[in-house]
Short mmCIF file of C-alpha atoms in Angstrom, two decimals:
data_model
loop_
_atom_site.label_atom_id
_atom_site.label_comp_id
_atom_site.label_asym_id
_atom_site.label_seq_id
_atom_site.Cartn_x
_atom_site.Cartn_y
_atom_site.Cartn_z
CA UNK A 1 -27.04 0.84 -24.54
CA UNK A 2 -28.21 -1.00 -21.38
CA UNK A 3 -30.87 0.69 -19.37
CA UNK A 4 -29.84 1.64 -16.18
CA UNK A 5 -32.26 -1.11 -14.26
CA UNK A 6 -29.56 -3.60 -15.82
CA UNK A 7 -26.94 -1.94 -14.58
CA UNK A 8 -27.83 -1.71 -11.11
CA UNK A 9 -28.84 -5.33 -11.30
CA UNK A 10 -25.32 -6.38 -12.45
CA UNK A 11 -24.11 -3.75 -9.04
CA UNK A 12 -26.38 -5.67 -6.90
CA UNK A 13 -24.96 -9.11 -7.92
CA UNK A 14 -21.58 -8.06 -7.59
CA UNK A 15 -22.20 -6.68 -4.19
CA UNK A 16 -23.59 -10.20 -3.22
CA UNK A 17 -20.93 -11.98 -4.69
CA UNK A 18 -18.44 -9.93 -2.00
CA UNK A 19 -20.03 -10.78 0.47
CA UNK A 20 -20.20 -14.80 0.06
CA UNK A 21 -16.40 -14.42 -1.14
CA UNK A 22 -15.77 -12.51 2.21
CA UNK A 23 -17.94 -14.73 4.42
CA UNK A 24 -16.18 -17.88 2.66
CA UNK A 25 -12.99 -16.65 3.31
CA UNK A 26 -13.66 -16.00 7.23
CA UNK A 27 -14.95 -19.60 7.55
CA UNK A 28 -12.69 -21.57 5.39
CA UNK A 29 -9.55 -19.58 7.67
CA UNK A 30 -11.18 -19.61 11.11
CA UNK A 31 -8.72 -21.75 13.20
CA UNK A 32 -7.79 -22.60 16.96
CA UNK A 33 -5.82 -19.43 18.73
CA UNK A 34 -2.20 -19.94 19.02
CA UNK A 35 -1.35 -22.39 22.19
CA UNK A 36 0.69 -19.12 24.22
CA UNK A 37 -2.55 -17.18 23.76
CA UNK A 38 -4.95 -17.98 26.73
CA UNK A 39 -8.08 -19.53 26.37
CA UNK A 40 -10.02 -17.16 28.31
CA UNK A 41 -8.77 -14.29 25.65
CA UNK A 42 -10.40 -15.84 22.82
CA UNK A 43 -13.62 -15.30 21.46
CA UNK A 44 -16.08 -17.50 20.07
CA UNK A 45 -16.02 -18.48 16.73
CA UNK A 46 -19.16 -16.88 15.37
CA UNK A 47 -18.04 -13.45 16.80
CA UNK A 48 -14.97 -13.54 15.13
CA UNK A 49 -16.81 -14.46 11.72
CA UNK A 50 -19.18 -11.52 12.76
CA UNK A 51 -16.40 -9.22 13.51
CA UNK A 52 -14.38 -10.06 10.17
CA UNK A 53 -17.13 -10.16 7.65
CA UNK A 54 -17.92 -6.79 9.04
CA UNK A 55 -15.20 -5.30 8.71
CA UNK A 56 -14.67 -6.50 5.04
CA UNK A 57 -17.87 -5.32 4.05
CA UNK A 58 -17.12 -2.26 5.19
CA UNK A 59 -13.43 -2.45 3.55
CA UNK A 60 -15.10 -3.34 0.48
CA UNK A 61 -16.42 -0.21 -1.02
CA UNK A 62 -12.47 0.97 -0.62
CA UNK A 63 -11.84 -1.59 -3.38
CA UNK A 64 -11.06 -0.67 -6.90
CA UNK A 65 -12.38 -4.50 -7.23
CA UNK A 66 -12.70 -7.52 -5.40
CA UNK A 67 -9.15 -9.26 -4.78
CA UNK A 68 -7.91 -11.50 -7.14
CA UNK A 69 -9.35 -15.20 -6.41
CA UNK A 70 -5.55 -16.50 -6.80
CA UNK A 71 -5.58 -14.09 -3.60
CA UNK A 72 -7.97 -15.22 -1.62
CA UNK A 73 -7.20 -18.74 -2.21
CA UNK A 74 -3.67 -18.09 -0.74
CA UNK A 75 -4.97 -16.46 2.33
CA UNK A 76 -6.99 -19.36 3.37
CA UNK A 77 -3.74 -21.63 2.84
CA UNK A 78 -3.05 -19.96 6.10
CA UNK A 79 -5.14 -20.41 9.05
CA UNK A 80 -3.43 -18.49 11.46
CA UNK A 81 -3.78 -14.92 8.89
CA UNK A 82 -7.84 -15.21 10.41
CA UNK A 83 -6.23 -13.67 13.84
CA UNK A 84 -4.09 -10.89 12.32
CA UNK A 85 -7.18 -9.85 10.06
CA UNK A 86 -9.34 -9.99 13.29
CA UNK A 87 -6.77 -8.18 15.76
CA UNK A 88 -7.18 -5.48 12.35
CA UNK A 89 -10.43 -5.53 12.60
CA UNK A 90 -10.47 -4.73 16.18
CA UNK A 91 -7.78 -1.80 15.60
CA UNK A 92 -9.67 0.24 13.36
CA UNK A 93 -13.18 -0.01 15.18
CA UNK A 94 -11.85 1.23 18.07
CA UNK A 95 -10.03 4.18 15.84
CA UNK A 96 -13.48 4.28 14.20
CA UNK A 97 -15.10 5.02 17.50
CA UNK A 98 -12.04 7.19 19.45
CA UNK A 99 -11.70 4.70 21.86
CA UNK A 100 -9.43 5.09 24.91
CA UNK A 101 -5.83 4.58 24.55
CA UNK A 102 -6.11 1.38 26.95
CA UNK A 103 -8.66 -0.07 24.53
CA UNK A 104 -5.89 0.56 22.00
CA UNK A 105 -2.62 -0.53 23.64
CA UNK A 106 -4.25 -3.71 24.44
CA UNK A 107 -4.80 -4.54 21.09
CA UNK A 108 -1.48 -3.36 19.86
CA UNK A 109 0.56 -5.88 22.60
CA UNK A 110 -1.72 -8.72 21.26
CA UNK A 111 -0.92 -7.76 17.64
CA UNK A 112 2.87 -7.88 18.85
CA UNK A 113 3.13 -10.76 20.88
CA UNK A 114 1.28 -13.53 17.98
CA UNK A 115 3.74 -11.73 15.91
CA UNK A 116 6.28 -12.85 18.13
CA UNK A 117 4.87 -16.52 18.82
CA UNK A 118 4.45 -16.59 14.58
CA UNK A 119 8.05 -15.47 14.11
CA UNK A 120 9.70 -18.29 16.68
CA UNK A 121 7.22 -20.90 14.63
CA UNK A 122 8.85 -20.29 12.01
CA UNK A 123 12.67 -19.48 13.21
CA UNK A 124 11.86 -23.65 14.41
CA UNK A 125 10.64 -24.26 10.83
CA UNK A 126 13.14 -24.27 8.06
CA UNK A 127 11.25 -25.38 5.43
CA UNK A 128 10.20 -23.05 2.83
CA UNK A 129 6.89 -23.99 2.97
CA UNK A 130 7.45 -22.27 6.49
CA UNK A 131 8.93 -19.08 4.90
CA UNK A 132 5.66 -18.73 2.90
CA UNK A 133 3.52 -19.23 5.26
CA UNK A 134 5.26 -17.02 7.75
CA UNK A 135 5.62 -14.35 5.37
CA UNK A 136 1.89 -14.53 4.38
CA UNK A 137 1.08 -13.91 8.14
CA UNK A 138 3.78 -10.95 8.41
CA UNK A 139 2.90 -9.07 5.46
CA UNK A 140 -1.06 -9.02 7.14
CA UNK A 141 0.67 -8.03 10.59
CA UNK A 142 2.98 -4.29 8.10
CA UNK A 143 -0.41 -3.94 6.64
CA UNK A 144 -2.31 -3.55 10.18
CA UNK A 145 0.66 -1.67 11.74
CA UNK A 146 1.08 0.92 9.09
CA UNK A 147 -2.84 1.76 8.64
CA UNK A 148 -3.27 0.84 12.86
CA UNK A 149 -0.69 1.69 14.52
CA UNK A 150 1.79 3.87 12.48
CA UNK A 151 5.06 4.24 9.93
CA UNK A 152 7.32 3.72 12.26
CA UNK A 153 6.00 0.03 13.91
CA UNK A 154 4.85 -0.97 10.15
CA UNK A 155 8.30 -0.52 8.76
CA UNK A 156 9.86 -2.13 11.06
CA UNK A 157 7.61 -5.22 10.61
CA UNK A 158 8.67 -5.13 6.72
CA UNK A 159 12.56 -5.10 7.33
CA UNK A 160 11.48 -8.19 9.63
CA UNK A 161 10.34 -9.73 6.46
CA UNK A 162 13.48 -9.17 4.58
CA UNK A 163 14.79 -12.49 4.97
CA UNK A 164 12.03 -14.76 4.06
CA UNK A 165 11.47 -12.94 1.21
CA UNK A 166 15.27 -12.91 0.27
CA UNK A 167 14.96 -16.82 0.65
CA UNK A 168 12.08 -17.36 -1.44
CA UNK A 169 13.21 -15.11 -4.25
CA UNK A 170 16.72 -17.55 -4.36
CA UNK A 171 15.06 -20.45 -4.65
CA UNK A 172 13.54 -19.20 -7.94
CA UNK A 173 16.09 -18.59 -10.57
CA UNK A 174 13.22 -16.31 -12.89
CA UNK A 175 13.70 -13.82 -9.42
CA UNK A 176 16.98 -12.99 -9.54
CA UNK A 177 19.42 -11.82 -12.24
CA UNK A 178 23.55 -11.64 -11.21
CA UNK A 179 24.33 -8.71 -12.73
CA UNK A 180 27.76 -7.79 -14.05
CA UNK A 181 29.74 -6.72 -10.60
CA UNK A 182 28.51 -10.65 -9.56
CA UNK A 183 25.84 -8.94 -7.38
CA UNK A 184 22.53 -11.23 -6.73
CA UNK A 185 19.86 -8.62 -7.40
CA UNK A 186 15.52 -9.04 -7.76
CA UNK A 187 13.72 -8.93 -10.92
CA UNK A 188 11.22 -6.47 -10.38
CA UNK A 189 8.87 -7.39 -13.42
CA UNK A 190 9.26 -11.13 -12.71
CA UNK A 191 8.46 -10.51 -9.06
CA UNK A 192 5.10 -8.94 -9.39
CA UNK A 193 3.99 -11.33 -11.91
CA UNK A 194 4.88 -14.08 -9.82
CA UNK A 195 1.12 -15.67 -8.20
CA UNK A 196 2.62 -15.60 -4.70
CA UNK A 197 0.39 -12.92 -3.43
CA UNK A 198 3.72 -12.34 -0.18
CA UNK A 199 6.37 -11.68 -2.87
CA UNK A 200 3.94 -9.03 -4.73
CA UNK A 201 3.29 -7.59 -0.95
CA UNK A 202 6.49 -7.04 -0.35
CA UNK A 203 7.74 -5.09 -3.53
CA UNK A 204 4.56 -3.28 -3.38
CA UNK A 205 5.17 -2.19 0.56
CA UNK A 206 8.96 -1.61 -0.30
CA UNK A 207 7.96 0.47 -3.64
CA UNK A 208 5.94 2.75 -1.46
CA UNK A 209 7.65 3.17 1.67
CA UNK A 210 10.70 4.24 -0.27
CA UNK A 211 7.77 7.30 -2.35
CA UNK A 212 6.32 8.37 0.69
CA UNK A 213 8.78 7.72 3.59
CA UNK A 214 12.06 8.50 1.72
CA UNK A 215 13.75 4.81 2.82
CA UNK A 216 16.25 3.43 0.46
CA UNK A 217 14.46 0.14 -0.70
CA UNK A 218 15.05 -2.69 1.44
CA UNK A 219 15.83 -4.65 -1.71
CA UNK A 220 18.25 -4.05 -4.56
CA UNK A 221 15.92 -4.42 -7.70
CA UNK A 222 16.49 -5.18 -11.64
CA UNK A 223 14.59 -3.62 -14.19
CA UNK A 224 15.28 -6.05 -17.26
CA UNK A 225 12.00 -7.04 -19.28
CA UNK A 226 8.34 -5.55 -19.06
CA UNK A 227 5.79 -5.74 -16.55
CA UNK A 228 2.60 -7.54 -17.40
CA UNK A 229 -0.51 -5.20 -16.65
CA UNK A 230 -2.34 -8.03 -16.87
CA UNK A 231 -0.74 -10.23 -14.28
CA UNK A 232 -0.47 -7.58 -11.76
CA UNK A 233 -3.18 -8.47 -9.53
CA UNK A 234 -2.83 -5.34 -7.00
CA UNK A 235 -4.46 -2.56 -8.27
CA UNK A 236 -7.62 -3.51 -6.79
CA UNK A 237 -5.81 -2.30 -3.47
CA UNK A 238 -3.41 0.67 -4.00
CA UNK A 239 -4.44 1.49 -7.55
CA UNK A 240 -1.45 2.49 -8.90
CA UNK A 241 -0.96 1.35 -12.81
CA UNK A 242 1.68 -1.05 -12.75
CA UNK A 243 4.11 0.61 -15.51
CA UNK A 244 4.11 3.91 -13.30
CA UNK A 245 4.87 1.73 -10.65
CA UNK A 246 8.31 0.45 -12.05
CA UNK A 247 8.80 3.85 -12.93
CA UNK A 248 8.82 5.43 -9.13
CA UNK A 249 10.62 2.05 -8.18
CA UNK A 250 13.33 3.19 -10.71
CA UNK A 251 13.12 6.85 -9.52
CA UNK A 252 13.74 5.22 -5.49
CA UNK A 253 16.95 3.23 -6.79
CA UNK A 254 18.20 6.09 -8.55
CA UNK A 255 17.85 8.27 -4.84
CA UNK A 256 19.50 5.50 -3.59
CA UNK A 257 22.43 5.02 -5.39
CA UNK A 258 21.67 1.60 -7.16
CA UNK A 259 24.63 0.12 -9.04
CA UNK A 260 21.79 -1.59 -11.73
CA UNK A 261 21.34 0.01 -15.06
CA UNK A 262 18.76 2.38 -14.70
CA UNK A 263 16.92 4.47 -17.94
CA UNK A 264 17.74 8.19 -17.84
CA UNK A 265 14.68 10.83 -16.35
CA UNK A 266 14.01 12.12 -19.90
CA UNK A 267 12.94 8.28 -20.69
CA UNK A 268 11.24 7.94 -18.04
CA UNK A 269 9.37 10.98 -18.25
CA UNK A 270 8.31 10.08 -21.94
CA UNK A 271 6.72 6.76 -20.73
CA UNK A 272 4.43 8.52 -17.95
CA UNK A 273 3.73 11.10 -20.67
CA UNK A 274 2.81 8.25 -23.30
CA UNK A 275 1.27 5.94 -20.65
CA UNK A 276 -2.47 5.10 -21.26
CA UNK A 277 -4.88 3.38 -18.85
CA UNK A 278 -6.25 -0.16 -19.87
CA UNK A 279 -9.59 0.53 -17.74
CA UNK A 280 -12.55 -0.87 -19.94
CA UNK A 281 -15.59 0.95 -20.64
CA UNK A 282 -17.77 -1.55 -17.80
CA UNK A 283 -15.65 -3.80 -15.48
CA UNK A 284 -16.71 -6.35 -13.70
CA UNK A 285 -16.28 -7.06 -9.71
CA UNK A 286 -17.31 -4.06 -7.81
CA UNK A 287 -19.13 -1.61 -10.06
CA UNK A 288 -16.40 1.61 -9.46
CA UNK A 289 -17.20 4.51 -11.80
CA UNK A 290 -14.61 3.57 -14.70
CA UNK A 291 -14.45 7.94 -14.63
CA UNK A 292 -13.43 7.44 -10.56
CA UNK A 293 -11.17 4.95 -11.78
CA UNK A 294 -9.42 6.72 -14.00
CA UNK A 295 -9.33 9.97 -12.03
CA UNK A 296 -7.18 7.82 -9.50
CA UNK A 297 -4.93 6.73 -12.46
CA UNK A 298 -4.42 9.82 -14.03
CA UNK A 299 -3.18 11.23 -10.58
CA UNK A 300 -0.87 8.88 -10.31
CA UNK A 301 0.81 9.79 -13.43
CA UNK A 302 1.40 13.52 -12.60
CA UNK A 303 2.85 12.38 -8.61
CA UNK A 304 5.35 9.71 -11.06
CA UNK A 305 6.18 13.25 -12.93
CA UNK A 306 6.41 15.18 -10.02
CA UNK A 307 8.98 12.37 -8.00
CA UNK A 308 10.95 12.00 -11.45
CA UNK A 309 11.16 15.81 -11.39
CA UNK A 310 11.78 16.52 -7.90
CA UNK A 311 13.50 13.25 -6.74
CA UNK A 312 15.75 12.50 -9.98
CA UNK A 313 16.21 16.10 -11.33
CA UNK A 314 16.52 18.01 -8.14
CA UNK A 315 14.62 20.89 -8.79
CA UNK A 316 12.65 22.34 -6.31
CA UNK A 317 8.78 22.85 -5.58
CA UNK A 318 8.17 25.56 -7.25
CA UNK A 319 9.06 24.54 -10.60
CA UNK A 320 6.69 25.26 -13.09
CA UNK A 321 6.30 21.24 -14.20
CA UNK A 322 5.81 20.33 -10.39
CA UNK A 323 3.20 23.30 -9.94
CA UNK A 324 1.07 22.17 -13.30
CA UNK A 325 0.82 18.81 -11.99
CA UNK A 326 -0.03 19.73 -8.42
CA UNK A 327 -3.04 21.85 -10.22
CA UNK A 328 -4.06 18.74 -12.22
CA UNK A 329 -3.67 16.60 -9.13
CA UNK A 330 -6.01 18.59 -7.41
CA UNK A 331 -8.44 18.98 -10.08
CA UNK A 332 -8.35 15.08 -10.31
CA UNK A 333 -9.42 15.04 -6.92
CA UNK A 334 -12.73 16.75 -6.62
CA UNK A 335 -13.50 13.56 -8.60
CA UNK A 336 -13.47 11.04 -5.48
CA UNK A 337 -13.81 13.32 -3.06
CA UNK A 338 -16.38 12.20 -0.16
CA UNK A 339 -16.15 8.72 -2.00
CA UNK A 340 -15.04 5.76 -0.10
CA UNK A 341 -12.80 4.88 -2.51
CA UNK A 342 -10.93 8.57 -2.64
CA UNK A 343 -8.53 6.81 -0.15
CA UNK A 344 -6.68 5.67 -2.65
CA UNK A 345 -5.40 9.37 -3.02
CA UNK A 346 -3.58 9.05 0.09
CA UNK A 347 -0.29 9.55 -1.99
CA UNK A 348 -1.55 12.16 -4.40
CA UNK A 349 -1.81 14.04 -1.14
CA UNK A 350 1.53 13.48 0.11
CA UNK A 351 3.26 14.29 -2.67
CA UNK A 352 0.68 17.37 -3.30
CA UNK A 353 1.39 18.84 0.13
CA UNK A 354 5.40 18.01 -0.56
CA UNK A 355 5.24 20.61 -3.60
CA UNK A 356 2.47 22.50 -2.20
CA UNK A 357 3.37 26.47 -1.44
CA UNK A 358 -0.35 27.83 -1.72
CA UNK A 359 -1.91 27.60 1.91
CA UNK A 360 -5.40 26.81 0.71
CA UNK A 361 -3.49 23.80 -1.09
CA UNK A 362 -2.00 22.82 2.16
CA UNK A 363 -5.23 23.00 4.32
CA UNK A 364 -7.18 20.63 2.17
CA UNK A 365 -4.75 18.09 2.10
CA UNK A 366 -3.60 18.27 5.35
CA UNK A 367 -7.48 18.05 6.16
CA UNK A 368 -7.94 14.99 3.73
CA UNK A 369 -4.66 13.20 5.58
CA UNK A 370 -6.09 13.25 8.85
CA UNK A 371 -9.72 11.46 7.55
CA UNK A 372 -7.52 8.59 6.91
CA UNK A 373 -8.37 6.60 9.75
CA UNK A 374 -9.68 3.46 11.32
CA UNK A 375 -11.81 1.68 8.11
CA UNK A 376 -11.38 4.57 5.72
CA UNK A 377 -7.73 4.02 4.86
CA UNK A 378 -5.10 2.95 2.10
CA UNK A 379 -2.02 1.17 3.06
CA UNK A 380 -1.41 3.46 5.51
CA UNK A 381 -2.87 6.10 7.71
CA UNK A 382 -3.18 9.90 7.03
CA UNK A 383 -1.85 10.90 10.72
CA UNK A 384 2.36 10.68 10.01
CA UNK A 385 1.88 12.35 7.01
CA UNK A 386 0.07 15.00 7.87
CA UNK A 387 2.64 15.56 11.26
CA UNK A 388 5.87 15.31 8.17
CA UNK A 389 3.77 18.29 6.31
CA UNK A 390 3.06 20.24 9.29
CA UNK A 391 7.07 19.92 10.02
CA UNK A 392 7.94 20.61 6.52
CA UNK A 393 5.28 23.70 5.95
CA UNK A 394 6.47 25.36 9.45
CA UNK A 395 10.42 24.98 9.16
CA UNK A 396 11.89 25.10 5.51
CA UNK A 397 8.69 25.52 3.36
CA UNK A 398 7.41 27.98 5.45
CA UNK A 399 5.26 30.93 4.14
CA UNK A 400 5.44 28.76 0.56
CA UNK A 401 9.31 28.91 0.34
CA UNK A 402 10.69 25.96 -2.22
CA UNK A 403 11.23 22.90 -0.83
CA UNK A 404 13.31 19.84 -1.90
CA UNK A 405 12.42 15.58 -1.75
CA UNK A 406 15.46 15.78 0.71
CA UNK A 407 13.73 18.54 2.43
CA UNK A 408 10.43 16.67 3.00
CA UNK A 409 13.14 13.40 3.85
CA UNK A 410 14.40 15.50 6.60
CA UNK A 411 10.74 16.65 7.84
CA UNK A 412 9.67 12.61 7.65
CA UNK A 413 13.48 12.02 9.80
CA UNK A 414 12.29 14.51 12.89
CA UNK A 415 8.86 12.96 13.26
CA UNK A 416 8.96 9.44 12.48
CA UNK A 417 12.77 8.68 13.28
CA UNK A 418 14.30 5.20 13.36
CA UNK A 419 13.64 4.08 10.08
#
């Protein structure tokens, strides 16, 4: 066994190696502002490097690893992505620091008004080298929205997407299947092993929206052929094991009514149940306990169980499958709790407080949810979920009472409507 000098020496390097990737990337994709954006606005280059790099450095110990290089290298393919990251950065210092609401809404009408001037640029480009590039830019503008600004103004920036992605995923006959009924539809496994880091975005945004918001995906999806753990290059950011991933995507198109064959709940319960994690002993990247790791893994398999239970079978919260899983769920917690990278149990905690009927249960998520803010955050922000709880726990789950998924869908309806 290596002494414990060499591992910390092999921590150290890795660290480094982040931050040249990081400070590479911010130089490589610096470029001029957009023409509509005045001059006087902008700031000089080296403060936007400084402002970027740290920011990612700080981002970075919220990593399962470092991103993918095939990543990276797509993001600097588009100049313009340096602004959005920037405007990001901007967002979640001033959450950081509880700025004033000015500070805020100043940032937010920039955010929205280059995503306007990027959206015209590319309604005058029909190329699809345009769509890609566009939807590069607008899958960085859901990410800041849903961990900046909120569910409802992220969502909305993802159904804006819908139709580049649509086009891109045509083009490509290894994206889409016609099925029987002459229906074009999206091959899930193909899409995420695809090395266009927009298409995996979007499936990955969609996926989750549809868990934790209780949207019918915005796409109809096929689930023909595997998934390839190994090409799946997006666990470093939500940490969800790909093959439970398919699974809740299967469990959404089932809620919403998908006319694809679909495997049964007592097959897809036997996968989760037989599902083992690939983690090795010692990864490389960012040196993440592999036990930290697989705490976050192993909770994702009991919230698959508990959606297949609740959102397929339709029983209620207090069944005693949910309840087991909600106690192992929590258990798996204490693991990464007051880590940086415990955000990454943002939706162990949604669906935990969904099923929860114990009060102490509820007041440590609903306290975890609202610590999701500015830097420390997932893909999205703890605040909407913790209002949907507080809705659900006071009206239908009150004093522990059972609640349904199309309970908490209602709860999510009344606070974060128009999605």
């Amino acid at each position: 066994m290596r002494g414990s000098s060499h591992v910390a020496a092999e921590h150290l390097q890795s660290e480094s190696r982040g931050q040249v990737e990081n400070v590479h990337l911010v130089q490589a994709s610096y470029a001029s502002v957009p023409p509509s954006v005045d001059a006087t606005l902008a700031m000089r280059q080296e403060h936007i490097e400084l402002v970027i790099h740290e920011h990612h450095m700080k981002r970075l110990g919220y990593w399962l690893t470092l991103p993918p290089t095939p990543v990276t290298n797509r993001l600097l393919a588009v100049p313009k992505s340096t602004w959005i990251v920037y405007q990001g950065a901007m967002l979640a210092s001033a959450l950081d620091r509880n700025m004033e609401s000015t500070t805020l809404l100043r940032s937010i009408d920039w955010l929205d008004k280059l995503e306007q001037e990027l959206y015209c640029q590319y309604c005058s480009n029909s190329s699809l080298e345009g769509a890609a590039g566009w939807l590069i830019t607008q899958i960085q503008i859901v990410f800041v929205k849903f961990t900046a600004i909120g569910c409802s103004s992220g969502y909305l920036a993802l159904q804006k997407a819908l139709p580049a992605f649509l086009r891109l995923v045509a083009i490509d006959s290894n994206l889409h299947i016609d099925n029987a009924r002459g229906n074009l539809v999206t091959s899930f496994p193909h899409t995420l092993g695809v090395p266009q880091y927009e298409l995996q975005s979007f499936v990955m945004y969609d996926t989750i929206a549809s868990l934790l918001l209780g949207t019918s995906p915005l796409v109809e999806y096929d689930y023909n052929g595997e998934c390839d753990p190994a090409s799946h290059g997006f666990e470093w950011m939500h940490g969800v094991p790909v093959v439970l991933f398919e699974i809740i995507s299967q469990v959404n198109s089932w809620r919403a009514g998908s006319r694809v064959t679909l495997e049964d709940w007592q097959k897809l319960e036997r996968r989760v149940l037989n599902w083992q994690s690939r983690l090795a002993i010692a990864e490389g990247g960012l040196y993440v306990n592999t036990t930290v790791k697989l705490a976050i893994q192993e909770g994702w398999r009991h919230v698959t169980l508990i959606y297949i239970y609740m959102g397929m079978c339709g029983v209620s919260s207090h069944d005693e499958r949910v309840q087991e899983s909600i106690s192992e769920i929590i258990r798996l917690g204490e693991t990464v709790d007051n880590l940086p990278i415990g955000v990454h149990i943002l939706p162990h905690c949604v669906i935990v407080g969904l099923a929860a009927k114990y009060e102490k249960h509820r007041a440590i998520i609903h306290k975890k949810l609202l610590s999701f803010k500015g830097n420390r955050l997932w893909l999205f922000h703890g605040l909407d979920f913790a209002r949907i709880l507080e809705h659900l726990w006071y009206g239908v789950g009150a004093g522990g009472a059972p609640v349904t998924c199309d309970d908490y869908v209602q709860s999510r309806r009344a606070v974060v409507p128009g999605i």
